[in-house]
XYZ file of C-alpha atoms in Angstrom:
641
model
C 20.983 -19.379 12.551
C 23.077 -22.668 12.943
C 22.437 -25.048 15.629
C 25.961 -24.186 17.804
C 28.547 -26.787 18.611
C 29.875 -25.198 21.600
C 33.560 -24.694 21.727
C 33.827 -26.753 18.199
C 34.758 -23.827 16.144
C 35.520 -26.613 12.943
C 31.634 -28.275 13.497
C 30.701 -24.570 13.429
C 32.704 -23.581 10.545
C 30.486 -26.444 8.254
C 27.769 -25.306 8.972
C 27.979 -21.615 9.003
C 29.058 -22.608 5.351
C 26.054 -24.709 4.690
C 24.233 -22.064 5.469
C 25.569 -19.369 3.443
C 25.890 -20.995 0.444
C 21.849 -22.010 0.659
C 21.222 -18.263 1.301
C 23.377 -17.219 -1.357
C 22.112 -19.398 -3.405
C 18.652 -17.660 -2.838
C 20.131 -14.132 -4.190
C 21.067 -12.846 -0.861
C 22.767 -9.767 -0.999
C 24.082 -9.646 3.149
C 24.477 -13.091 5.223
C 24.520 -12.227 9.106
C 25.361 -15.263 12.336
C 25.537 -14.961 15.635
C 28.024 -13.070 17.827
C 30.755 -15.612 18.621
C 29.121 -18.238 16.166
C 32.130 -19.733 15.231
C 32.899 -21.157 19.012
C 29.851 -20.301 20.764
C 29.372 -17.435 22.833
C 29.017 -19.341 26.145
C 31.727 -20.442 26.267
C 33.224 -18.242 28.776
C 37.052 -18.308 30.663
C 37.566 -20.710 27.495
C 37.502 -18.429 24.704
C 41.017 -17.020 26.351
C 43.023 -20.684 25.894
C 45.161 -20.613 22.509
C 43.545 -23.932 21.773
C 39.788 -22.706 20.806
C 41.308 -19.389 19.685
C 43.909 -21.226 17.155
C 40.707 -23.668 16.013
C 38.852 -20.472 15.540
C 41.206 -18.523 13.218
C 41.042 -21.605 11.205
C 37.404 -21.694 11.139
C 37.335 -18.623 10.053
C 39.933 -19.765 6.859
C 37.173 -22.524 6.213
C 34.352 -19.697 6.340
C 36.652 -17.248 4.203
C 37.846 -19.889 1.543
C 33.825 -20.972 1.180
C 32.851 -17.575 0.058
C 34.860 -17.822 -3.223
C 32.458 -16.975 -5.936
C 29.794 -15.827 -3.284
C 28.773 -12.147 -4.242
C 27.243 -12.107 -0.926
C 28.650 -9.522 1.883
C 29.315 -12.491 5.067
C 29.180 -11.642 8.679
C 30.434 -14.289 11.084
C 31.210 -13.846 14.816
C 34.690 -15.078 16.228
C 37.182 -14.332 18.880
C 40.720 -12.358 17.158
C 43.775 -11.518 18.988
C 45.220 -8.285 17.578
C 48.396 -7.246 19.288
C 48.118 -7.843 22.971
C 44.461 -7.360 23.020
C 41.427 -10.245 22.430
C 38.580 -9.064 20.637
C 34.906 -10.177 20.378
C 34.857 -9.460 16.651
C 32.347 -9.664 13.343
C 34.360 -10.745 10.318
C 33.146 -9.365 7.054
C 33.960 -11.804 4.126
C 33.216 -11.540 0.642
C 34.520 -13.709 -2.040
C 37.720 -15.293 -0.916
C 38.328 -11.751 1.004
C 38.383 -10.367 4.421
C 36.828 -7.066 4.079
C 36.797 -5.939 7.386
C 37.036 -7.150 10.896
C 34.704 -4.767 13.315
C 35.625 -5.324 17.306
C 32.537 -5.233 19.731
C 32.340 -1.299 21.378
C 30.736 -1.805 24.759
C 31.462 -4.756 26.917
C 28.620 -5.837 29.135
C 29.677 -6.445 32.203
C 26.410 -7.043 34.646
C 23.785 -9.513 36.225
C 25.109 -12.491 33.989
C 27.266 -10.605 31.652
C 31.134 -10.259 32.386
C 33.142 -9.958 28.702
C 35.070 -6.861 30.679
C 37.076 -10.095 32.062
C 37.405 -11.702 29.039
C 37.627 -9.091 25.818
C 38.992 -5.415 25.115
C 37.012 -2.924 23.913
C 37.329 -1.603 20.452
C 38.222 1.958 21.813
C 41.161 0.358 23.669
C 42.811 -1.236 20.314
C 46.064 1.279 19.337
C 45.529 0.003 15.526
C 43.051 0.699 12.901
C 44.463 -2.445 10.630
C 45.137 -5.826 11.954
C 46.618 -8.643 10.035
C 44.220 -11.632 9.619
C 45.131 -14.611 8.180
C 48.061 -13.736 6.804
C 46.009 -10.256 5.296
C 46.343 -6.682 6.554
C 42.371 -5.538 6.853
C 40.618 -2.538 8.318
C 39.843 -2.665 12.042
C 37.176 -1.020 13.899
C 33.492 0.270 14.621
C 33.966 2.715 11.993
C 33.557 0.576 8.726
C 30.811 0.993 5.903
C 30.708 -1.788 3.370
C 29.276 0.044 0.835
C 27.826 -1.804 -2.786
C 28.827 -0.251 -5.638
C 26.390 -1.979 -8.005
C 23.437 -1.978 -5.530
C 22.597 2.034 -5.220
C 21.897 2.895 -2.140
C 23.028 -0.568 -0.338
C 25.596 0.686 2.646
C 26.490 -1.957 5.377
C 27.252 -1.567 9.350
C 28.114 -4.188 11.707
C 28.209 -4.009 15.193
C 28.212 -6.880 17.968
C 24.912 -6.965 20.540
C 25.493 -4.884 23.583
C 26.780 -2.025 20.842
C 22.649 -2.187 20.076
C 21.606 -1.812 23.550
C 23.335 1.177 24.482
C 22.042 4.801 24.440
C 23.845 6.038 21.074
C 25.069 2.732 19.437
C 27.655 2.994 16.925
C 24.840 1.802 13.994
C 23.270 5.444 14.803
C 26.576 7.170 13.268
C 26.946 4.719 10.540
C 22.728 5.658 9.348
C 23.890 9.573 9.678
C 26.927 8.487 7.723
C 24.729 6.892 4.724
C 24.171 3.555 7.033
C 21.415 2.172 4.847
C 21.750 -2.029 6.635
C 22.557 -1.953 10.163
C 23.672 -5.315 11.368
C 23.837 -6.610 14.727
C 25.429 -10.028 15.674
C 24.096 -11.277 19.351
C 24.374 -13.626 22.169
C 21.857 -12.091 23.920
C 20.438 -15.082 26.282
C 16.315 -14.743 26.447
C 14.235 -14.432 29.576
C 11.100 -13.590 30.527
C 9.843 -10.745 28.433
C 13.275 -10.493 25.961
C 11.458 -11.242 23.079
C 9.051 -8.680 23.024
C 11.250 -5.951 24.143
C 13.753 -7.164 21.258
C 11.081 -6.670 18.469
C 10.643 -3.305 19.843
C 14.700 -2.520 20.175
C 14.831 -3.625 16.538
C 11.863 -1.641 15.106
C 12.313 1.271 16.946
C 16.247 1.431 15.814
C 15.309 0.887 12.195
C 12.824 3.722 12.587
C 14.695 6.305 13.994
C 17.552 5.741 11.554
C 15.352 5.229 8.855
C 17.266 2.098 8.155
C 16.768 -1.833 8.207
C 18.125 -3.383 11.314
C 19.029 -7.164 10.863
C 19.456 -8.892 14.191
C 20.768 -12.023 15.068
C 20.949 -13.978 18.568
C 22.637 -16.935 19.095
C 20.342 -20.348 19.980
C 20.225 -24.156 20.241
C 23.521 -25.427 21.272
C 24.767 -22.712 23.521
C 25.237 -23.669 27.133
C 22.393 -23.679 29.591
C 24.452 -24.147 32.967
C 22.976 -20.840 33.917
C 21.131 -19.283 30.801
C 18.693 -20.068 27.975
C 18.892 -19.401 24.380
C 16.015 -18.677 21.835
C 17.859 -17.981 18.634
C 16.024 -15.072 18.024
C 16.772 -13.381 14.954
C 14.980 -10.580 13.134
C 14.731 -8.223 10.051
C 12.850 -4.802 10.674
C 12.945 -2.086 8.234
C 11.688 1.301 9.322
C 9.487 0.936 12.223
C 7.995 -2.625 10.228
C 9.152 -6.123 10.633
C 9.695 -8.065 8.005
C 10.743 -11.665 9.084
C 11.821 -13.436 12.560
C 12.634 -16.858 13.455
C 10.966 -19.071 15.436
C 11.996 -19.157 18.771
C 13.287 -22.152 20.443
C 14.323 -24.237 17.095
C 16.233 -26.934 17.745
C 17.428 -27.270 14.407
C 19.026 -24.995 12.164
C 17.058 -21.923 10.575
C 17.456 -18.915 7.968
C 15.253 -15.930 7.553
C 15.279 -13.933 4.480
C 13.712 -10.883 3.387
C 13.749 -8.174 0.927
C 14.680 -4.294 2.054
C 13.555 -1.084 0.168
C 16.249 1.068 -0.548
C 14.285 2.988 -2.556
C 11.819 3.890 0.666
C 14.785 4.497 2.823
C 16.421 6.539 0.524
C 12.732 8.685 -0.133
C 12.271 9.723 3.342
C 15.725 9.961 4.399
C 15.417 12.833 1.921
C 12.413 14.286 2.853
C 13.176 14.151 7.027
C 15.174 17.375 7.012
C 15.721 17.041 11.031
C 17.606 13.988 10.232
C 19.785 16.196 7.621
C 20.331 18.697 9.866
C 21.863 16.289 12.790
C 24.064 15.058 9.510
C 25.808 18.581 9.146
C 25.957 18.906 13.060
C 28.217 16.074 13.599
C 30.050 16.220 9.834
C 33.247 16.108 10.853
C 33.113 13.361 12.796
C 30.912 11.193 10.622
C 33.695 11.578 7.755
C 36.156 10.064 9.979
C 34.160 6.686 9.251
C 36.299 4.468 6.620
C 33.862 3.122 3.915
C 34.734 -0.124 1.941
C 33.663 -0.913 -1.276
C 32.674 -4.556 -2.507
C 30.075 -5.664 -5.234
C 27.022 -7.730 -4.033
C 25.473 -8.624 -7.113
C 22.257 -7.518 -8.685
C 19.473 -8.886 -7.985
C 17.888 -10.905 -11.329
C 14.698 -9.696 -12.526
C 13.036 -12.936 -12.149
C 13.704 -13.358 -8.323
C 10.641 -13.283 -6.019
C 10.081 -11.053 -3.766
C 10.983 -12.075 -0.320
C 8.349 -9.892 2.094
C 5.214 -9.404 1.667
C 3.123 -5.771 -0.010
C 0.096 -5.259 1.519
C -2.894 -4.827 -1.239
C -4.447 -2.408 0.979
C -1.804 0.068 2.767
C -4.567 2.287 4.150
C -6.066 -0.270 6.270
C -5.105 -1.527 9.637
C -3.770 -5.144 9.318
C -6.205 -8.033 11.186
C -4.848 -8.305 14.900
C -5.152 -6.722 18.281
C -4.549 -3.140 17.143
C -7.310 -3.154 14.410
C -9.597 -1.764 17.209
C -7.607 0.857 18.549
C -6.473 2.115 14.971
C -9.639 2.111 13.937
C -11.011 4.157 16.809
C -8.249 6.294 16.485
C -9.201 7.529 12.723
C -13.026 8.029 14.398
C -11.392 10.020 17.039
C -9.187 12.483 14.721
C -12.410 12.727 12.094
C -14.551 14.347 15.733
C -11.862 16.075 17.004
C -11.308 18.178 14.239
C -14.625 18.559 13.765
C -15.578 19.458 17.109
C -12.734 21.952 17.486
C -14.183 23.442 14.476
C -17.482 24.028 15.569
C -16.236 25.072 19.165
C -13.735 28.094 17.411
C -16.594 29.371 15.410
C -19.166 28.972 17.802
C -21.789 27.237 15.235
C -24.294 24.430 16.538
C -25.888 23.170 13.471
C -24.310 21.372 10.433
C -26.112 20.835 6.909
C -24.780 17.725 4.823
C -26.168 15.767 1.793
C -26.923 11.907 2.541
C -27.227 10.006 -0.925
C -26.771 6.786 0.959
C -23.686 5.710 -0.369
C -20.270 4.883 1.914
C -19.068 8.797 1.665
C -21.966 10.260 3.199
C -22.847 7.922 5.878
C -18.975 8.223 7.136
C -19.203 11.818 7.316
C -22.928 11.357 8.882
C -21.732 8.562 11.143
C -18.663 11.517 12.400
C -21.244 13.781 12.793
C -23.186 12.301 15.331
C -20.524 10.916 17.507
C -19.203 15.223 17.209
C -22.627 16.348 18.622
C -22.760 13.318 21.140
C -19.476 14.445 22.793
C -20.318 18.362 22.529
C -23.713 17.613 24.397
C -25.708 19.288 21.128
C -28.797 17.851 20.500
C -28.462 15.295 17.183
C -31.817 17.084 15.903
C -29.006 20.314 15.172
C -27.871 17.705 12.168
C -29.595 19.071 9.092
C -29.527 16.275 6.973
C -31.050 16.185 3.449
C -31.080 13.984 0.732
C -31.446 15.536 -3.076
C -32.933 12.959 -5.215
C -31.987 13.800 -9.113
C -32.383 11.855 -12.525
C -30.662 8.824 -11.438
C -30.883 8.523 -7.729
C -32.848 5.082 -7.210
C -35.194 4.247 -4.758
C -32.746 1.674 -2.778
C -30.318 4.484 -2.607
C -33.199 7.319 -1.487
C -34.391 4.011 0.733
C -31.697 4.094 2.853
C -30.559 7.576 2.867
C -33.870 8.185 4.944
C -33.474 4.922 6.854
C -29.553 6.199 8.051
C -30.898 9.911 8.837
C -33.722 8.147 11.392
C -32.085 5.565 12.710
C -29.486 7.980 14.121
C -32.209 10.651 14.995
C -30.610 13.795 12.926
C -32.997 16.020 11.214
C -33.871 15.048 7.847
C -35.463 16.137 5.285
C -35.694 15.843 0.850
C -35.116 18.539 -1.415
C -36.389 17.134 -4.961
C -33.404 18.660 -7.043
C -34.450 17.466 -10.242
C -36.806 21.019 -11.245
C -34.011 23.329 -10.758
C -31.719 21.485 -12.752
C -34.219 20.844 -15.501
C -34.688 24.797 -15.347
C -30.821 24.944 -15.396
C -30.899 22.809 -18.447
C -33.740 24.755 -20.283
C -31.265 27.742 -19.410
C -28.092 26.592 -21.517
C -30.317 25.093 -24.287
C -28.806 21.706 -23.570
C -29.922 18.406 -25.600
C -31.678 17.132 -22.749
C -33.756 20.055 -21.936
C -35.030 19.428 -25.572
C -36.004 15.564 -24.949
C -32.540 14.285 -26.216
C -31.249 11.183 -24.074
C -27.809 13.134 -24.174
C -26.125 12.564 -20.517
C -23.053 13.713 -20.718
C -20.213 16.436 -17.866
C -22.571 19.293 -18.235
C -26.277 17.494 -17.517
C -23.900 15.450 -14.763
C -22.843 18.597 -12.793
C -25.811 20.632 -13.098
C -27.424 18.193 -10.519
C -24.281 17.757 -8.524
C -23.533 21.728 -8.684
C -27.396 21.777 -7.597
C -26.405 19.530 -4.665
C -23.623 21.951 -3.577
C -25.605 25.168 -3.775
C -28.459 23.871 -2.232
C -26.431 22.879 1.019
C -24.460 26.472 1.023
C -27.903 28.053 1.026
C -29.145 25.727 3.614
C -26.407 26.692 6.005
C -26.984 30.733 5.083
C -30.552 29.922 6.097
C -29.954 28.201 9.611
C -26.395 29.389 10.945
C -24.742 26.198 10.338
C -21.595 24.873 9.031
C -22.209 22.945 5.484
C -19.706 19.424 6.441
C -18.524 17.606 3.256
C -18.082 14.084 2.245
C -16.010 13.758 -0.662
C -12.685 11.533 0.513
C -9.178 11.114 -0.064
C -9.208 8.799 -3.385
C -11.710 11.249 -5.512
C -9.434 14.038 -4.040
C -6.529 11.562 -5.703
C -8.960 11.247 -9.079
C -10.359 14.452 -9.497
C -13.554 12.563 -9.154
C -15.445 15.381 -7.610
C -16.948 18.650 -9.302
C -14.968 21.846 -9.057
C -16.252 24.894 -7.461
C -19.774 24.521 -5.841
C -19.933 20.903 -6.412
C -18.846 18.268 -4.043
C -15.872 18.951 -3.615
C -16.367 22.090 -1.847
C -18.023 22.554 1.851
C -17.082 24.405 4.937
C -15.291 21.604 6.145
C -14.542 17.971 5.501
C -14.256 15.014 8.037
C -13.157 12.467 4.903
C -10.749 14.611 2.827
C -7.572 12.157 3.987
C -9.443 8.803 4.492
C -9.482 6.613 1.173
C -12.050 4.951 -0.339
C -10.232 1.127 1.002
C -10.127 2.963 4.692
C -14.099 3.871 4.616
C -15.240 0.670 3.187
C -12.756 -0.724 6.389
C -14.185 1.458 8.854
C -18.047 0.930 8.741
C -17.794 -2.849 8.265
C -15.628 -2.296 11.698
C -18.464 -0.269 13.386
C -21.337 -3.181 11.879
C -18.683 -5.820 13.815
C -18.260 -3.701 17.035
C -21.882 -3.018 17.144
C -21.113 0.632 17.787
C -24.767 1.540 16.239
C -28.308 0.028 16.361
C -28.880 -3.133 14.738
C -31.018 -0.908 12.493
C -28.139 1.607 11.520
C -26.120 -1.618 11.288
C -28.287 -2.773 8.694
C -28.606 0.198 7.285
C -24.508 0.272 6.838
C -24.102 -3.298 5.727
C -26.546 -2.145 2.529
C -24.650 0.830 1.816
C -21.071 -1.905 2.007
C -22.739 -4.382 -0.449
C -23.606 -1.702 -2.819
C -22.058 -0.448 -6.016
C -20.356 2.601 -5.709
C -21.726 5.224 -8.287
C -22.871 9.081 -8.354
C -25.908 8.302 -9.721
C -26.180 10.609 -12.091
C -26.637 9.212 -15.292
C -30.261 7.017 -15.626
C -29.665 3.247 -16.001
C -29.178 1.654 -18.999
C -31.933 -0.367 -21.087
C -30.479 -3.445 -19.228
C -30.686 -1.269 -16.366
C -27.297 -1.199 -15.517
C -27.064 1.846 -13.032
C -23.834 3.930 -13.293
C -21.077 2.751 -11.829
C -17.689 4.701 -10.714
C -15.309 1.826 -10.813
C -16.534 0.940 -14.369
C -15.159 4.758 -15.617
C -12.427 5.215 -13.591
C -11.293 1.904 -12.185
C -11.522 -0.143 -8.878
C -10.613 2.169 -6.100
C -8.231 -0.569 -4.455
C -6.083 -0.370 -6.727
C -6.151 3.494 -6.986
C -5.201 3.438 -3.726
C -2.762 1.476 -3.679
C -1.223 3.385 -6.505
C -1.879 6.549 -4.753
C -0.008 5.278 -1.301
C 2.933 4.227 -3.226
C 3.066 7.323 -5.551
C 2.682 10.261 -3.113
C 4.191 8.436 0.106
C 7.340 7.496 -1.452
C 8.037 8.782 -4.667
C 8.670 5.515 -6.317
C 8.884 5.303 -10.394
C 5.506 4.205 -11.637
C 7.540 0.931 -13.058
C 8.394 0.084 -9.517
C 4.472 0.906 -8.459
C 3.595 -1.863 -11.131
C 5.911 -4.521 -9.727
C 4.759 -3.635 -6.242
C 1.050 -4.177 -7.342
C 1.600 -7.158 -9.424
C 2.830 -8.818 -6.006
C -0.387 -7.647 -4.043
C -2.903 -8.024 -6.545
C -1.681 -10.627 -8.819
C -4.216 -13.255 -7.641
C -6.911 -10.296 -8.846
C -5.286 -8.554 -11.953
C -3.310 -9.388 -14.649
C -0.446 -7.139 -15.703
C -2.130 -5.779 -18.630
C -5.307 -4.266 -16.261
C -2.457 -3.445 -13.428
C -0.649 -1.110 -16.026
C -3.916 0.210 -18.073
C -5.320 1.547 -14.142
C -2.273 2.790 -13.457
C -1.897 4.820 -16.247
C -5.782 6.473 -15.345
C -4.111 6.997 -12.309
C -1.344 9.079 -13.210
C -3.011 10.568 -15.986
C -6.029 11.834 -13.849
C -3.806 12.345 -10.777
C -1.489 15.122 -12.663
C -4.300 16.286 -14.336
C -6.589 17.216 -11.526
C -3.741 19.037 -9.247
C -5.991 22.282 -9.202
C -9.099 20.885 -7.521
C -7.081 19.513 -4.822
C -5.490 23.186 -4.790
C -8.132 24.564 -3.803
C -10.048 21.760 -1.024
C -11.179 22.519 2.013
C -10.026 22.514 5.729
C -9.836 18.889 6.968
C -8.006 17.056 9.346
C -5.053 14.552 8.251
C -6.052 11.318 9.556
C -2.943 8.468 8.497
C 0.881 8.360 8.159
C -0.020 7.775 4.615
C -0.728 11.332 4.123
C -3.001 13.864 2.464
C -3.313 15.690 -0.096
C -4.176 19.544 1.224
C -1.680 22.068 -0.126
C -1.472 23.087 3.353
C 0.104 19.885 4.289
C 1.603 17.094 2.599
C 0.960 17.723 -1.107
C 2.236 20.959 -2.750
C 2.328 20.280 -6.509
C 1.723 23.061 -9.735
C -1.695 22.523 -11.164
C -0.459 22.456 -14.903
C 2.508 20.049 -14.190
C 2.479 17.409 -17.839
C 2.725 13.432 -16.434
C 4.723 12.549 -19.409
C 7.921 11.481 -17.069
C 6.059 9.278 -14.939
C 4.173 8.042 -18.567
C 7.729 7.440 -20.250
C 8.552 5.386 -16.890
C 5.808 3.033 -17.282
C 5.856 2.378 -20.618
């Protein structure tokens, strides 16, 4: 984004070159300016006197002979006369070449906008090659600069009101393969034009399932009647990246790093988008596509955007409160409708006081509040067992009358020691031997206890086990915890919980004394509880056997919502969590992960109904996970190691 020197295409010219060579010299891969950057775009009636048009053609030599030796793909705006017509123009330049010279489609010619009297349209030019400089190059909308050492790395250009318009020509390029639409811009700002930009750029990325790199023109241009912001952004898929900061009166550059691999993933998996592919074929293999070589990017580069370390989580800002509220409202609603289509007015779940449970407790209630049912039909019972301890049991009871539901204990601990006595195991004989069987007798207790529970009062048995167990296979198989009649938290991770109730404690949505009640269950380890404390009374603790959940879940989000290589999972996680883990703990987790992921396919087969609550997905067979339960993980092994 160079400061402009209105109608001084040669001041321009230095320092569009300034700025590419600093930005290649960063490891960009494409190098966008403004529409008309090399003389301005204000510049009006003047752009049609040979004077600035000569100066601009040799700009553009000074631009072209610059990019010797630049691997970068360069996009600079300038004013061409080919034949009889004059044509607002991007000129693609890579290493001492003209690649391509794309002419502007649609003319804007309203309110302050009249290029009809100055330029021709690119359908009006009776050529599809114009000599440049002394070179015979392709000409037109219909170019795709396409890498051929950078898979998946496909280039469009088109010039600012081409953006604006119903179909812009950047929508046939993404059908085409399209992967980096760019946009060069005037585009003056007023009142309002930012925002609506952002929101032109996002929503184009995300419909084409592209990035979208815009770029306005700024400081310099002429303010006789206008004002300029220099606006420029990068957006990739609905998300942006980077933007410049408006108003700059010096110049600026914005970099950031696009994932080809995430375009590329659901690309594949929109099948809509396929089908409007083969609907317009013909026409879409009219377009002329380019090849040039970018350069790889070196291993040791840093990444230029940023990864989120916890994707299932709304960022900080003004829409944490309405994302929030609308993962509360999809958890009710489906629960609601569920008790409304089967005509049941009681539920029965299992409180143990820890973050699972009180989610699915706190859904619960706000269900009943809305369907005018008395909280007291919430049969809510916790099942103290060999390890449950008495801060857990504490606040199990405080959470079921603070909210007013019917509770109640059930003592679990003499069926299971029957249970025990039963298959003659070590423990039934005195022998401290706690191992999967004397765990799951108490939590298969649990499970049959509930089912009975609901037999015995009409009701509908609600489950609490969430999205990352799901992910783990964390959860016992058959009557266990994993199965109920139907579950509020089966797509919300672990991260997202932990997210949500510190969100209701800083809304004050509950009672101070349900607020307390949730800030003790935050602050607490997460563990089953099964397995008696220690002799230095160390009580059991999940994350110690199967890892911390935040980075399960980040593994998980990047695993089943893309598709990406576990290698690429690793590098992703190093730049979230490198401030947390080493690379030695970020593999050895990750390998749990896909080891106990592959491994535990045919619980998840077999879950319960559940709503889908984020874009990051679930895991129901019914929905966005269909996998074989005896699938080996050796390939995504081999790819980490």
């Amino acid at each position: 984004m160079p400061v402009v020197a209105l109608a001084d295409p040669d001041a321009n010219a230095q320092r569009t070159v300034e700025l590419l060579k600093a930005a290649a010299g960063e490891g960009a891969a494409v190098i966008a300016f403004p529409e008309l950057g090399l003389t301005g775009y204000s510049v009006d009636d003047l752009v049609q006197q040979d004077a600035l048009l000569d100066a601009a053609l040799t700009a553009l030599d000074t631009v072209r002979a610059a990019t010797v030796g630049v691997a970068a793909l360069v996009c600079v705006g300038v004013p061409l006369r080919v034949g009889d017509g004059l044509y607002n123009t991007a000129a693609v330049l890579h290493d001492g070449e003209i690649l391509g010279v794309v002419p502007k489609s649609y003319l804007p010619n309203y309110r302050e906008f009249y290029e009809q009297r100055l330029f021709a349209a690119a359908r009006d030019a009776p050529v599809d090659e114009a000599v440049v400089l002394g070179e015979r190059v392709p000409f037109g909308p219909d170019l795709l600069f396409e890498a051929d050492d950078v898979p998946g790395l496909v280039v469009h250009v088109e010039i600012c009101e081409d953006g604006w318009v119903p179909i812009p020509p950047s929508t046939w390029a993404a059908l085409a393969g399209a992967t980096v639409l760019v946009n060069l811009s005037g585009s003056p700002v007023t009142v309002g034009k930012e925002a609506y930009r952002r929101e032109l750029s996002a929503s184009h990325s995300a419909r084409n399932v592209a990035a979208h790199v815009y770029v306005a023109s700024g400081y310099g241009e002429s303010t006789t009647d206008l004002a300029w912001d220099g606006d420029a952004l990068i957006t990739e898929n609905g998300t942006l990246l980077a933007r410049t900061t408006p108003f700059s009166t010096t110049d600026q550059t914005i970099t950031a790093d696009v994932d080809l691999d995430r375009l590329r993933q659901e690309r594949a998996r929109m099948i809509s988008l396929r089908d409007q592919v083969g609907d317009y074929a013909d026409h879409l293999r009219e377009l002329r596509r380019i090849p040039v070589t970018v350069g790889q990017r070196p291993d040791s580069a840093p990444l230029r955007r940023s990864v989120a370390p916890f994707p299932f989580v709304p960022p900080p800002g003004p829409d944490r409160d309405e994302r929030c509220r609308e993962v509360g409202n999809i958890q009710v609603q489906g629960l609601t409708q569920r008790l409304r289509a089967t005509g049941i007015e009681h539920i029965v779940i299992g409180i143990s006081g820890g973050l699972d449970s009180t989610l699915a407790l706190l859904v619960a209630v706000d269900a009943f509040d809305r369907l005018g049912l008395p909280r007291t039909n919430i049969l809510a019972y916790t099942m103290p067992g060999f390890a449950t301890g008495g801060a857990t049991l504490g606040r199990a009871h405080a959470l079921m009358s603070s909210l007013g539901v019917t509770g109640a204990e059930i003592d679990i601990r003499p069926a299971c020691r029957q249970m025990l006595a039963d298959l003659d195991h070590p423990v039934a004989r005195g022998d401290e031997v706690y191992d999967v069987t004397f765990e799951n007798v108490q939590a298969g207790q649990r499970t049959s206890l509930l089912f009975r529970l609901a037999n015995e009062h009409n009701a509908l048995v609600l489950g609490t086990g969430d999205l990352s167990e799901l992910a783990l296979g964390w959860c016992t198989y058959g009557v266990g915890d994993q199965m109920s009649h139907y579950n509020v938290n089966g797509s919300v991770p672990k991260t997202l919980i932990r997210h949500l109730i510190r969100w209701m404690i800083d809304t004050e949505l509950h009672s101070e004394t349900t607020a307390t009640v949730l800030a003790e269950v935050l602050d607490d380890v997460i563990s089953p509880e099964l397995v008696p404390p220690g002799e230095d009374g160390a009580i059991q603790s999940t994350e110690d056997a199967v890892g911390p959940y935040e980075l399960h879940d980040f593994f998980l989000y990047y695993v089943t919502r893309f598709g990406y290589r576990p290698r690429k999972v690793a590098f992703l996680a190093r730049q979230a969590w490198s401030d947390s883990y080493d690379d030695a703990t970020i593999n050895h987790w990750l390998t749990v992960f896909l080891k106990r992921f592959m491994a535990n396919q045919f619980k998840r087969t077999a879950m319960p109904n559940g709503p889908k609550v984020g874009s990051g997905g679930s895991l129901s067979p019914r929905g966005d996970w269909r996998s074989p339960s005896d699938a080996p993980s050796t390939a995504w092994l081999d790819d980490l190691n």
